[in-house]
PDB file of C-alpha atoms and ligand atoms in Angstrom:
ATOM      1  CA  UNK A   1      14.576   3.103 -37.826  1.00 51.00           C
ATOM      2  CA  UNK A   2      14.729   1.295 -34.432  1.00 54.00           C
ATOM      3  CA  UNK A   3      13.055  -1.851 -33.940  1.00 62.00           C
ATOM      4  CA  UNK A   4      10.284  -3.022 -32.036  1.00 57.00           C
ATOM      5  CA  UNK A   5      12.436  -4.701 -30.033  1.00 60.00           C
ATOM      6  CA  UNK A   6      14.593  -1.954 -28.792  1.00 61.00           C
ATOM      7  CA  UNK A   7      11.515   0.745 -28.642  1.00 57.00           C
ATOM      8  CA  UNK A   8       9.711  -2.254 -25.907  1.00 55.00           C
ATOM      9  CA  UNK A   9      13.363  -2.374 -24.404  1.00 59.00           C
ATOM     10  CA  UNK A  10      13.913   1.518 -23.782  1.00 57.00           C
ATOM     11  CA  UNK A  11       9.895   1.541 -22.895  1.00 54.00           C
ATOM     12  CA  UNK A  12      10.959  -1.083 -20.300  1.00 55.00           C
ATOM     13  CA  UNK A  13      14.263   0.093 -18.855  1.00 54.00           C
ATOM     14  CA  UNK A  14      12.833   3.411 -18.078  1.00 56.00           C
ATOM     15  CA  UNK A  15       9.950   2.043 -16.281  1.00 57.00           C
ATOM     16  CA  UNK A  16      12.606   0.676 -14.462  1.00 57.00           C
ATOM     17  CA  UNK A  17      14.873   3.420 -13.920  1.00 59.00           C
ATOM     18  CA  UNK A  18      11.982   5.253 -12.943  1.00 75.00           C
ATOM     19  CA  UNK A  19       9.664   3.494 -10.431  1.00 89.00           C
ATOM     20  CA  UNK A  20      10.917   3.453  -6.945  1.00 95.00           C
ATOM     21  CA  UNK A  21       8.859   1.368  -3.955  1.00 97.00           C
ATOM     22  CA  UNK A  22       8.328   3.964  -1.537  1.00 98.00           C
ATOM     23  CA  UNK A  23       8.113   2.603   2.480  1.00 98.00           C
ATOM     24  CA  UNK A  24       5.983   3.950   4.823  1.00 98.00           C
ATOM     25  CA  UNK A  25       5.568   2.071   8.325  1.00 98.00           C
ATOM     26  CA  UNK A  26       2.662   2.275  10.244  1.00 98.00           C
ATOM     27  CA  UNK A  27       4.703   2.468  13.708  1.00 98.00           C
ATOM     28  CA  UNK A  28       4.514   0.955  17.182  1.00 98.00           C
ATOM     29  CA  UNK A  29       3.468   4.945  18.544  1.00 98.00           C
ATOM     30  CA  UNK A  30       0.240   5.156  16.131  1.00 98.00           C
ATOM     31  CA  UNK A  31       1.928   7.487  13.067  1.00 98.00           C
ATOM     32  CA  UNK A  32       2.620   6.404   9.846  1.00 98.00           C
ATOM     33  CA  UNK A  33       6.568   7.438   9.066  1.00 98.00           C
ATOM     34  CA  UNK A  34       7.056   8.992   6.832  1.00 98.00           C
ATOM     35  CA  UNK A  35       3.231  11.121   6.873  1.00 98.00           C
ATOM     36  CA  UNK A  36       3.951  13.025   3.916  1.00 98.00           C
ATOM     37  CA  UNK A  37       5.408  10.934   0.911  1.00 98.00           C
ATOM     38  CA  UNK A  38       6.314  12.600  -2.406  1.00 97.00           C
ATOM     39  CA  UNK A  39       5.695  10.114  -5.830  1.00 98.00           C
ATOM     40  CA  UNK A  40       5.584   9.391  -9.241  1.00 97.00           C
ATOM     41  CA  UNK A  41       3.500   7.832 -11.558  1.00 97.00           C
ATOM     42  CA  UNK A  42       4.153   3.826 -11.428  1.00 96.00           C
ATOM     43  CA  UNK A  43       5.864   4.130  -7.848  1.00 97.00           C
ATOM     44  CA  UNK A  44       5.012   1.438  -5.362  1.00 98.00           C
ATOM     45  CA  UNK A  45       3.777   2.351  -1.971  1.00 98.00           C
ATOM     46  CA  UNK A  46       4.826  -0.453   0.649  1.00 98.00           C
ATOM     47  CA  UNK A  47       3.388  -0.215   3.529  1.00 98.00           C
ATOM     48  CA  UNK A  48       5.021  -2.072   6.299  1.00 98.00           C
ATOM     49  CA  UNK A  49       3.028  -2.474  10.071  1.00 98.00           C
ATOM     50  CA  UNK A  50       4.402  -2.213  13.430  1.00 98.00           C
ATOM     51  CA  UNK A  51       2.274  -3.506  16.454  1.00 98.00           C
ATOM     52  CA  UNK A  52      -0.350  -3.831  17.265  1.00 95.00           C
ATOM     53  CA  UNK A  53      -3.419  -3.844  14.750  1.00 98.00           C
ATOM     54  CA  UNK A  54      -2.939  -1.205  12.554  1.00 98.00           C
ATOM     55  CA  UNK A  55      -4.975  -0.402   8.858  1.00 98.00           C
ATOM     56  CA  UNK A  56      -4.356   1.762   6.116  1.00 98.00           C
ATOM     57  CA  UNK A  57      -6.984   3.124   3.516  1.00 98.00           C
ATOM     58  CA  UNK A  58      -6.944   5.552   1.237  1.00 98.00           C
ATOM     59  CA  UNK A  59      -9.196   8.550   2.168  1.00 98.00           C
ATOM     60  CA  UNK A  60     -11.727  11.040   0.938  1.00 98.00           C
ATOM     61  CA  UNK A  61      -9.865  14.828   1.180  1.00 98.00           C
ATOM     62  CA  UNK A  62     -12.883  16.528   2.605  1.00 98.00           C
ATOM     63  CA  UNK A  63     -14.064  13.810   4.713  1.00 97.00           C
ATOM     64  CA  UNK A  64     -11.295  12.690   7.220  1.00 98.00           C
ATOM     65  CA  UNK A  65     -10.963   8.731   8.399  1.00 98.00           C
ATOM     66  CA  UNK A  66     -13.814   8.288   5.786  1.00 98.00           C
ATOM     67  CA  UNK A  67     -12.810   6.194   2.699  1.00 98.00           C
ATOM     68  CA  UNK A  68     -12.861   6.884  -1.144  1.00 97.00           C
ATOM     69  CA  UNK A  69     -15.527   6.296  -3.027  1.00 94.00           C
ATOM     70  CA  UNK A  70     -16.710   2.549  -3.301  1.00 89.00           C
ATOM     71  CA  UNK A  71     -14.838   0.906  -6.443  1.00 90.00           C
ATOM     72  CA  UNK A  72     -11.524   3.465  -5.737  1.00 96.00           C
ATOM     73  CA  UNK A  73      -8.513   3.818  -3.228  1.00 98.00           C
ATOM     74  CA  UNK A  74      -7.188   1.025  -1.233  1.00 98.00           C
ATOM     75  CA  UNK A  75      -7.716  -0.720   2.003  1.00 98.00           C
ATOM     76  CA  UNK A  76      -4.996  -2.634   3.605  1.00 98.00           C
ATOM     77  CA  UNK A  77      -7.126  -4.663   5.825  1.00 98.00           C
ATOM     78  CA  UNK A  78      -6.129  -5.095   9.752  1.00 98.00           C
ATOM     79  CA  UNK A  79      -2.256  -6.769  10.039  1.00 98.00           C
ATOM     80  CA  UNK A  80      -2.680  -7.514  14.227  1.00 97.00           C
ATOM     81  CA  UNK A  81       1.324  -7.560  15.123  1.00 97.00           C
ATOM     82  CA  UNK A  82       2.643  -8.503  18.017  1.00 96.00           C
ATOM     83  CA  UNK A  83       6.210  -6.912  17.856  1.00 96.00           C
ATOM     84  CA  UNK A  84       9.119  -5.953  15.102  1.00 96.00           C
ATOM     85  CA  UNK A  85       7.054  -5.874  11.869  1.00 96.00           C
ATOM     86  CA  UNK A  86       4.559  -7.779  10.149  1.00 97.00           C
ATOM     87  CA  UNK A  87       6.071 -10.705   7.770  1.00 95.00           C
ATOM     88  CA  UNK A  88       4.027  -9.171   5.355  1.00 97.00           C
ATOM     89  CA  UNK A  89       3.524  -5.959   3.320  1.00 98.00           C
ATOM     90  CA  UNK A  90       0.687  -4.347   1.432  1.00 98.00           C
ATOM     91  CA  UNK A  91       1.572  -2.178  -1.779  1.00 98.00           C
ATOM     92  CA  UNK A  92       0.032  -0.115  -3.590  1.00 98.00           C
ATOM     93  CA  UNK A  93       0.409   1.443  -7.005  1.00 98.00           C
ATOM     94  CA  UNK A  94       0.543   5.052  -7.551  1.00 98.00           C
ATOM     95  CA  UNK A  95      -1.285   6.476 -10.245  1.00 97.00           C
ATOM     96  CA  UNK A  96      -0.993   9.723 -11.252  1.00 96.00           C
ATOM     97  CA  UNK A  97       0.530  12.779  -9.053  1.00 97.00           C
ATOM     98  CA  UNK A  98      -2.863  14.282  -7.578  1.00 97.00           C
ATOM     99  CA  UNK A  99      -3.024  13.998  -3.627  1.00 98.00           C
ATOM    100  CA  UNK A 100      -4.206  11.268  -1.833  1.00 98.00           C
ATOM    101  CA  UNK A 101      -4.821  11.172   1.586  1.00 98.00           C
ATOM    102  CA  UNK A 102      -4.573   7.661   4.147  1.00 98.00           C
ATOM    103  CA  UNK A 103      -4.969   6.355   7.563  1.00 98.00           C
ATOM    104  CA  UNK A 104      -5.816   4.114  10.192  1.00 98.00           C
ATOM    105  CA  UNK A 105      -8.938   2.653  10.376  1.00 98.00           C
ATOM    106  CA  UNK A 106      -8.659   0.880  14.037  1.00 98.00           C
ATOM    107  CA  UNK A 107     -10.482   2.737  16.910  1.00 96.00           C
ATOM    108  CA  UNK A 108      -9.028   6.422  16.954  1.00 96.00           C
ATOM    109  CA  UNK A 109      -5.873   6.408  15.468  1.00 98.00           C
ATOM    110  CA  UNK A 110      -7.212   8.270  12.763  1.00 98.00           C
ATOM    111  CA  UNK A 111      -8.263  11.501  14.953  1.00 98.00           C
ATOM    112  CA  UNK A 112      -5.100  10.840  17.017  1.00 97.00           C
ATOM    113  CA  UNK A 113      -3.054  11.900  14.297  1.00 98.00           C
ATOM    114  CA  UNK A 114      -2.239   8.052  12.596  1.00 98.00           C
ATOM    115  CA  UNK A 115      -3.027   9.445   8.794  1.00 98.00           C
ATOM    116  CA  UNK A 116      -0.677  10.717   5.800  1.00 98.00           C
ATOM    117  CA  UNK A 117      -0.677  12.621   2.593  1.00 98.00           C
ATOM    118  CA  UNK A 118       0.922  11.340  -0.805  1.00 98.00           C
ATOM    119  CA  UNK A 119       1.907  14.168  -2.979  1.00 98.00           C
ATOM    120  CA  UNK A 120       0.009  16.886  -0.970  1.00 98.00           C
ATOM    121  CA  UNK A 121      -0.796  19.971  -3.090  1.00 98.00           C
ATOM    122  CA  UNK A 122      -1.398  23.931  -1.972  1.00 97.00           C
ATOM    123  CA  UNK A 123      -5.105  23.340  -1.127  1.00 95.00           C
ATOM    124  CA  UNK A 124      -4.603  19.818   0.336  1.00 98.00           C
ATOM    125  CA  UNK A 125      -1.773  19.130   2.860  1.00 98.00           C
ATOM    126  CA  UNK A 126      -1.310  16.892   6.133  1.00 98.00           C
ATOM    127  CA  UNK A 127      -1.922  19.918   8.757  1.00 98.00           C
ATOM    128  CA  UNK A 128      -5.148  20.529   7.369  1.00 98.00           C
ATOM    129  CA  UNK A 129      -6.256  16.880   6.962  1.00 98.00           C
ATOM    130  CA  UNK A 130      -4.754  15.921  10.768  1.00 98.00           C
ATOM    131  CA  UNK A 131      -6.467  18.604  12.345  1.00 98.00           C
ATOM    132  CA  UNK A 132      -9.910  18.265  10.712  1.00 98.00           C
ATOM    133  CA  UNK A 133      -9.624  14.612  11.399  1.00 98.00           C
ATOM    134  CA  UNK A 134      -8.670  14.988  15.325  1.00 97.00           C
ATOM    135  CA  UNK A 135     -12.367  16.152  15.342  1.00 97.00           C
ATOM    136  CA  UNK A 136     -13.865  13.322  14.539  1.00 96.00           C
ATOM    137  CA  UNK A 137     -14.617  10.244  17.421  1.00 89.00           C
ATOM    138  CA  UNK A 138     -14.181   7.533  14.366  1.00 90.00           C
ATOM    139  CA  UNK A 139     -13.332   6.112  11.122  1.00 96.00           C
ATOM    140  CA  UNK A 140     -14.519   4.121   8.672  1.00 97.00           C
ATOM    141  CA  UNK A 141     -13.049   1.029   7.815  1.00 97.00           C
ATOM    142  CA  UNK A 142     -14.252   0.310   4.609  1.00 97.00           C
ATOM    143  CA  UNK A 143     -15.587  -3.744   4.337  1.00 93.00           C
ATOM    144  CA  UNK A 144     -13.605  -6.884   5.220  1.00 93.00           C
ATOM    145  CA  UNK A 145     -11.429  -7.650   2.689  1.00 95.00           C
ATOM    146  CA  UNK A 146      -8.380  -5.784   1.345  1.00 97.00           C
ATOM    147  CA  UNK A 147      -8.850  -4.457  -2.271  1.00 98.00           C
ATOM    148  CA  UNK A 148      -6.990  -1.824  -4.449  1.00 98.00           C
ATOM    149  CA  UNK A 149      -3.303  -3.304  -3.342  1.00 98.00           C
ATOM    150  CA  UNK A 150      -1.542  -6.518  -2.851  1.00 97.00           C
ATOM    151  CA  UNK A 151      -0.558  -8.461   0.225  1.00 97.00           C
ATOM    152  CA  UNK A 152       2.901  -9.388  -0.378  1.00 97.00           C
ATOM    153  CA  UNK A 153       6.002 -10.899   1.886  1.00 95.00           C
ATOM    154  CA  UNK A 154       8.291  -8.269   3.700  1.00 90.00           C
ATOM    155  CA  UNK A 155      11.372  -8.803   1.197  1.00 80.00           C
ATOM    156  CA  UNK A 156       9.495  -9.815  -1.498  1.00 57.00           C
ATOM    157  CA  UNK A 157      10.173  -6.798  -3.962  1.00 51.00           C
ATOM    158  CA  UNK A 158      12.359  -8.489  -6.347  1.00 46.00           C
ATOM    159  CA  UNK A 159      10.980 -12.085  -6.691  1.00 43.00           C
ATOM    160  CA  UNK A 160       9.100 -14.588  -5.492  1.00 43.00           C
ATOM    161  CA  UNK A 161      11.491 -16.911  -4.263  1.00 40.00           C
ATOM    162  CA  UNK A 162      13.679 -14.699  -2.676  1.00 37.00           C
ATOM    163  CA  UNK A 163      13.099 -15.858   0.871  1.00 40.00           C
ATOM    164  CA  UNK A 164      13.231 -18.865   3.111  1.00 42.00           C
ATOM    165  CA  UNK A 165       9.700 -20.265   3.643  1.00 41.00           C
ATOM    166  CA  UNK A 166       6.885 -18.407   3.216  1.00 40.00           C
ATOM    167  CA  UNK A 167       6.203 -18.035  -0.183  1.00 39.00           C
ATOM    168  CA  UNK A 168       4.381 -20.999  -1.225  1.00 39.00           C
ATOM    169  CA  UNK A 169       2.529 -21.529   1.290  1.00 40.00           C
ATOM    170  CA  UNK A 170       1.354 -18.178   2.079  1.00 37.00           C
ATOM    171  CA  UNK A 171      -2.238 -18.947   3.075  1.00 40.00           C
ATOM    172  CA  UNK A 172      -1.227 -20.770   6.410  1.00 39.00           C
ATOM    173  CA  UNK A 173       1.271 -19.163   7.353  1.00 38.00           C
ATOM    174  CA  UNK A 174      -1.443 -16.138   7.175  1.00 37.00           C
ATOM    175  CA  UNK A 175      -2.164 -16.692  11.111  1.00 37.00           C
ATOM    176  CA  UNK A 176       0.845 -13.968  11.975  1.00 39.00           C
ATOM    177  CA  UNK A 177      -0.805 -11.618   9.930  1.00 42.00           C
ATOM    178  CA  UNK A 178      -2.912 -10.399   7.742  1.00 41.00           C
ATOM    179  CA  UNK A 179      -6.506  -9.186   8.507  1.00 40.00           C
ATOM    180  CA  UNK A 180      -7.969 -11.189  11.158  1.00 41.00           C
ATOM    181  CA  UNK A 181     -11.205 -12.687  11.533  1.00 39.00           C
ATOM    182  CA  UNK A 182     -11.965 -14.008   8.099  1.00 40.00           C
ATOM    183  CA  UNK A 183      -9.115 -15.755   6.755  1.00 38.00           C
ATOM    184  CA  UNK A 184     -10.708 -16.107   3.338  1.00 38.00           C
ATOM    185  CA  UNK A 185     -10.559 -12.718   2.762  1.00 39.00           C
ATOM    186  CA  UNK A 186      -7.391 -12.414   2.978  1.00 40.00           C
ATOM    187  CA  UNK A 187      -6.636 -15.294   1.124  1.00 39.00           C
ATOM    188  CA  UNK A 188      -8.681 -13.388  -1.802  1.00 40.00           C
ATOM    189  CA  UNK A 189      -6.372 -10.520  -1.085  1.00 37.00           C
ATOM    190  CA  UNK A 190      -3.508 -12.522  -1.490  1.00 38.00           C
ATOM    191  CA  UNK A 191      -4.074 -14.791  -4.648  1.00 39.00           C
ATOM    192  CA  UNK A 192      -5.372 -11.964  -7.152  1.00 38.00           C
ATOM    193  CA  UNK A 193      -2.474  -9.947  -5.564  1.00 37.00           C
ATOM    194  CA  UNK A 194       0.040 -12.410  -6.762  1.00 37.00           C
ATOM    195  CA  UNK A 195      -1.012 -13.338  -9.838  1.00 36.00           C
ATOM    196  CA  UNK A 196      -1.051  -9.442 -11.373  1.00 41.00           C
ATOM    197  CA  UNK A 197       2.686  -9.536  -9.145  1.00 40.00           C
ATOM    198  CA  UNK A 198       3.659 -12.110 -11.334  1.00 41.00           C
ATOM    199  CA  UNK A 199       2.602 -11.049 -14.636  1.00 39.00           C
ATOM    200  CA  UNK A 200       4.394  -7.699 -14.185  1.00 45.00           C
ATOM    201  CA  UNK A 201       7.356  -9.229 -13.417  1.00 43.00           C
ATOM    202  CA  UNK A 202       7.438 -11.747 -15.551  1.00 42.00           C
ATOM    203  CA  UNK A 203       6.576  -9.110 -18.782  1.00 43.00           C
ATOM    204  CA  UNK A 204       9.339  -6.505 -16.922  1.00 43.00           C
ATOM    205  CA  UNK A 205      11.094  -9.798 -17.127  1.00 42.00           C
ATOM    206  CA  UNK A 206      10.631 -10.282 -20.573  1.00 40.00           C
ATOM    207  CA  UNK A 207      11.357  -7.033 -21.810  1.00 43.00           C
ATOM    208  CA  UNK A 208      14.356  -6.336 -19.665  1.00 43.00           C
ATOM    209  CA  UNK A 209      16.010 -10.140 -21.370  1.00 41.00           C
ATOM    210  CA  UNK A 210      15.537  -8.230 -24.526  1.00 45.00           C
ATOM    211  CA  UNK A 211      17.352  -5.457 -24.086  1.00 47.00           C
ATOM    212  CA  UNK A 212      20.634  -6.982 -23.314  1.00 42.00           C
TER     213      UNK A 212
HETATM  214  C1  NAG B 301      -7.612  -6.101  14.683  1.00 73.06           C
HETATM  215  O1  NAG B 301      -8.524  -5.038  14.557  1.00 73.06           O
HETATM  216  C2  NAG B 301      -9.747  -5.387  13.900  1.00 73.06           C
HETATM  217  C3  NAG B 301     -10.573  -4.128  13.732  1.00 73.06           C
HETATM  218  O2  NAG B 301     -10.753  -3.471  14.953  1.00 73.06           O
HETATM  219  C4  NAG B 301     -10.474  -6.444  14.711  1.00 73.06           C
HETATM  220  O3  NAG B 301     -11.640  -6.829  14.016  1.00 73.06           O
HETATM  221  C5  NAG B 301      -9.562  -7.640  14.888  1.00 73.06           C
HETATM  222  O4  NAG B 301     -10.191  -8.577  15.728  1.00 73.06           O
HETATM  223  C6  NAG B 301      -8.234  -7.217  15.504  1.00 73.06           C
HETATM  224  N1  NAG B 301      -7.347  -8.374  15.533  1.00 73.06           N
HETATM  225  C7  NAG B 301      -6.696  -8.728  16.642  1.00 73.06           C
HETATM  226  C8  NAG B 301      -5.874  -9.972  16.561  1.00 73.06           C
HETATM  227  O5  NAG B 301      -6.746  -8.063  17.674  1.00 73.06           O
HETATM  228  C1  NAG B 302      11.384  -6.792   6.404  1.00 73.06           C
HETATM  229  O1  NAG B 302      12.357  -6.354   5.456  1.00 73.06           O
HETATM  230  C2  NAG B 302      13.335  -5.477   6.001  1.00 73.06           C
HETATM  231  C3  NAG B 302      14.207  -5.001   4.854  1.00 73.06           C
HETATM  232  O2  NAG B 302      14.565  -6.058   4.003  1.00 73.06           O
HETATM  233  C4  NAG B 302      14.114  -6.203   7.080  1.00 73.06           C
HETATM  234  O3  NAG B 302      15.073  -5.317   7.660  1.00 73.06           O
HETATM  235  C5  NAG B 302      13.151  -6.651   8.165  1.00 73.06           C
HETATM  236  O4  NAG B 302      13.831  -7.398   9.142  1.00 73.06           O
HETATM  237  C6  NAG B 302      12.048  -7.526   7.544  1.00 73.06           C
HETATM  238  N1  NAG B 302      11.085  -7.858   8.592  1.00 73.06           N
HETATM  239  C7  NAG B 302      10.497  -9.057   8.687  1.00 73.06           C
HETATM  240  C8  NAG B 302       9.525  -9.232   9.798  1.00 73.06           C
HETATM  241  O5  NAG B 302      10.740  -9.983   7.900  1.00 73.06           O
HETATM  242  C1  NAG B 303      -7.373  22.529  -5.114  1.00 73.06           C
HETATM  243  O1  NAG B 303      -6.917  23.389  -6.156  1.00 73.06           O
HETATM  244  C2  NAG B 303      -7.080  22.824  -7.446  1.00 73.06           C
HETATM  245  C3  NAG B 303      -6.423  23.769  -8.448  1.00 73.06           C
HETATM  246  O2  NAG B 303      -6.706  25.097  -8.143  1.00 73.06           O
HETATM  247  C4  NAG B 303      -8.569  22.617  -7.719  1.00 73.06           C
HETATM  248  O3  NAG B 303      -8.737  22.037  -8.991  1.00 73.06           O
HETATM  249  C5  NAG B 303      -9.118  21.665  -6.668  1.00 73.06           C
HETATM  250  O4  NAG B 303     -10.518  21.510  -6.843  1.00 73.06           O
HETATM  251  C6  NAG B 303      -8.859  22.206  -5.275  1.00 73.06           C
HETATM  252  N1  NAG B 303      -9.247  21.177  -4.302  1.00 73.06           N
HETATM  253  C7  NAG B 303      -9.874  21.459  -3.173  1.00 73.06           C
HETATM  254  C8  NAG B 303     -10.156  20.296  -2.285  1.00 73.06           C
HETATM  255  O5  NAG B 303     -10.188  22.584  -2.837  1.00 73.06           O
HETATM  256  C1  NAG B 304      -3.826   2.405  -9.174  1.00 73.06           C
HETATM  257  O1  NAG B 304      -4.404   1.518 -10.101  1.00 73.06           O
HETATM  258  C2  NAG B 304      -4.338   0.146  -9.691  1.00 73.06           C
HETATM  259  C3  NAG B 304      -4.859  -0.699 -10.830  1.00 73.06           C
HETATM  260  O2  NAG B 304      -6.140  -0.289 -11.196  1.00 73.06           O
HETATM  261  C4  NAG B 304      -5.154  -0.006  -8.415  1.00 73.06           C
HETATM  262  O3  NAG B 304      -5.101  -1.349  -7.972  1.00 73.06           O
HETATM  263  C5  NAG B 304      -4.572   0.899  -7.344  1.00 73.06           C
HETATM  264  O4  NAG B 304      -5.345   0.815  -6.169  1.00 73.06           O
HETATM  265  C6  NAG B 304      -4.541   2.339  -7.827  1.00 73.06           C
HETATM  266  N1  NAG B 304      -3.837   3.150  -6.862  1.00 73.06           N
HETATM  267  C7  NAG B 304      -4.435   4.029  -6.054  1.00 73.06           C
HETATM  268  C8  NAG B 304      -3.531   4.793  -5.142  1.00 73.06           C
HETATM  269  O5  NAG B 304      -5.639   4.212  -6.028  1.00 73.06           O
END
């Protein structure tokens, strides 16, 4: 009969196998590449932002540039950026394989075309979605502060201290990024962000020790 120990170990090394981080940039020319983004359950979404001020949220299907439901989805927050990308990330976990539409919130990028589709089904692609949207004079951007996603550094996806400076002092080194206007926000973002970061890791961590 196989132990725990290996059962936890298997349990963990195919959550490993299996969950890729999946990058989408929010580009420089007001698209999101790539728009339509095929994933699993347990895949990351990082999304990575090019000048200047872009968003992402997660949207409502049959109400383009309008956000999920209160309490569901994600919301980026703004990440103002003044060229190459933004020092840091947000990411998002996928749950489930049902559609889910996302874009822009800042001024009209959403009816200009700035929105995507992960895991877009018969009834619910990107066409459909872009052109109902380019209808619309705005979007909705959905409160202040991120929520439904972490704030994390650019090359942050294995560790924490991976890179040079910017990981333990996140919070003031927050000026280059980030959504603007109300740093505490994003300070919120950031902290309840890391901590669930860390105790993934640390239990993938765990698990991973025990299998070898
Ligand atoms: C980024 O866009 C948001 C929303 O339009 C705005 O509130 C914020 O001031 C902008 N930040 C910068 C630095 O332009
Ligand atoms: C973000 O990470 C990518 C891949 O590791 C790297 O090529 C890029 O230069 C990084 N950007 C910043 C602003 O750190
Ligand atoms: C899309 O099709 C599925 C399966 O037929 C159905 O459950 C769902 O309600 C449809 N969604 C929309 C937005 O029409
Ligand atoms: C998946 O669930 C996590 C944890 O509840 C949540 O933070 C995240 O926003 C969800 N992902 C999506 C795409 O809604």
């Amino acid at each position: 009969m196989p132990s725990l120990k290996s059962f936890v170990s298997a349990i963990a090394l195919a959550y490993l196998a299996n969950a890729k981080t999946i990058k989408i940039t929010a580009t420089s020319d007001n698209t999101f590449d790539p728009s339509t983004v095929k994933a699993s359950d347990g895949d990351i979404l990082e999304f990575v932002f090019e000048p200047k001020n872009h968003s992402v949220v997660a949207g409502d299907y049959r109400y383009p540039c309008s956000p999920l439901e209160l309490g569901t989805g994600f919301f980026s927050g703004f990440f103002p950026t003044s060229s190459g990308e933004a020092d840091k990330v947000f990411r998002v976990e996928v749950n489930g394989t049902d559609p889910i539409a996302f874009y822009s919130s800042q001024g009209n990028e959403c009816a200009s075309g700035m929105v995507g589709i992960v895991n877009p089904s018969a009834n619910q692609t990107l066409a459909d979605y872009k052109k109902r949207a380019s209808a619309l004079a705005r979007s909705v951007t959905p409160g202040r502060k991120p929520y439904g996603g972490e704030i994390a550094d650019n090359d942050s996806s294995d560790d924490d201290d991976g890179d040079d400076d910017d990981s333990k002092d996140g919070s003031s080194s927050g000026g280059k990024s980030g959504s603007s206007g109300d740093s505490s926000s994003d300070k919120d973002g950031k902290d309840s962000g890391s901590v669930s970061l860390s105790v993934s890791l640390g239990a993938l961590g765990l698990a991973f020790l025990m299998a070898i």
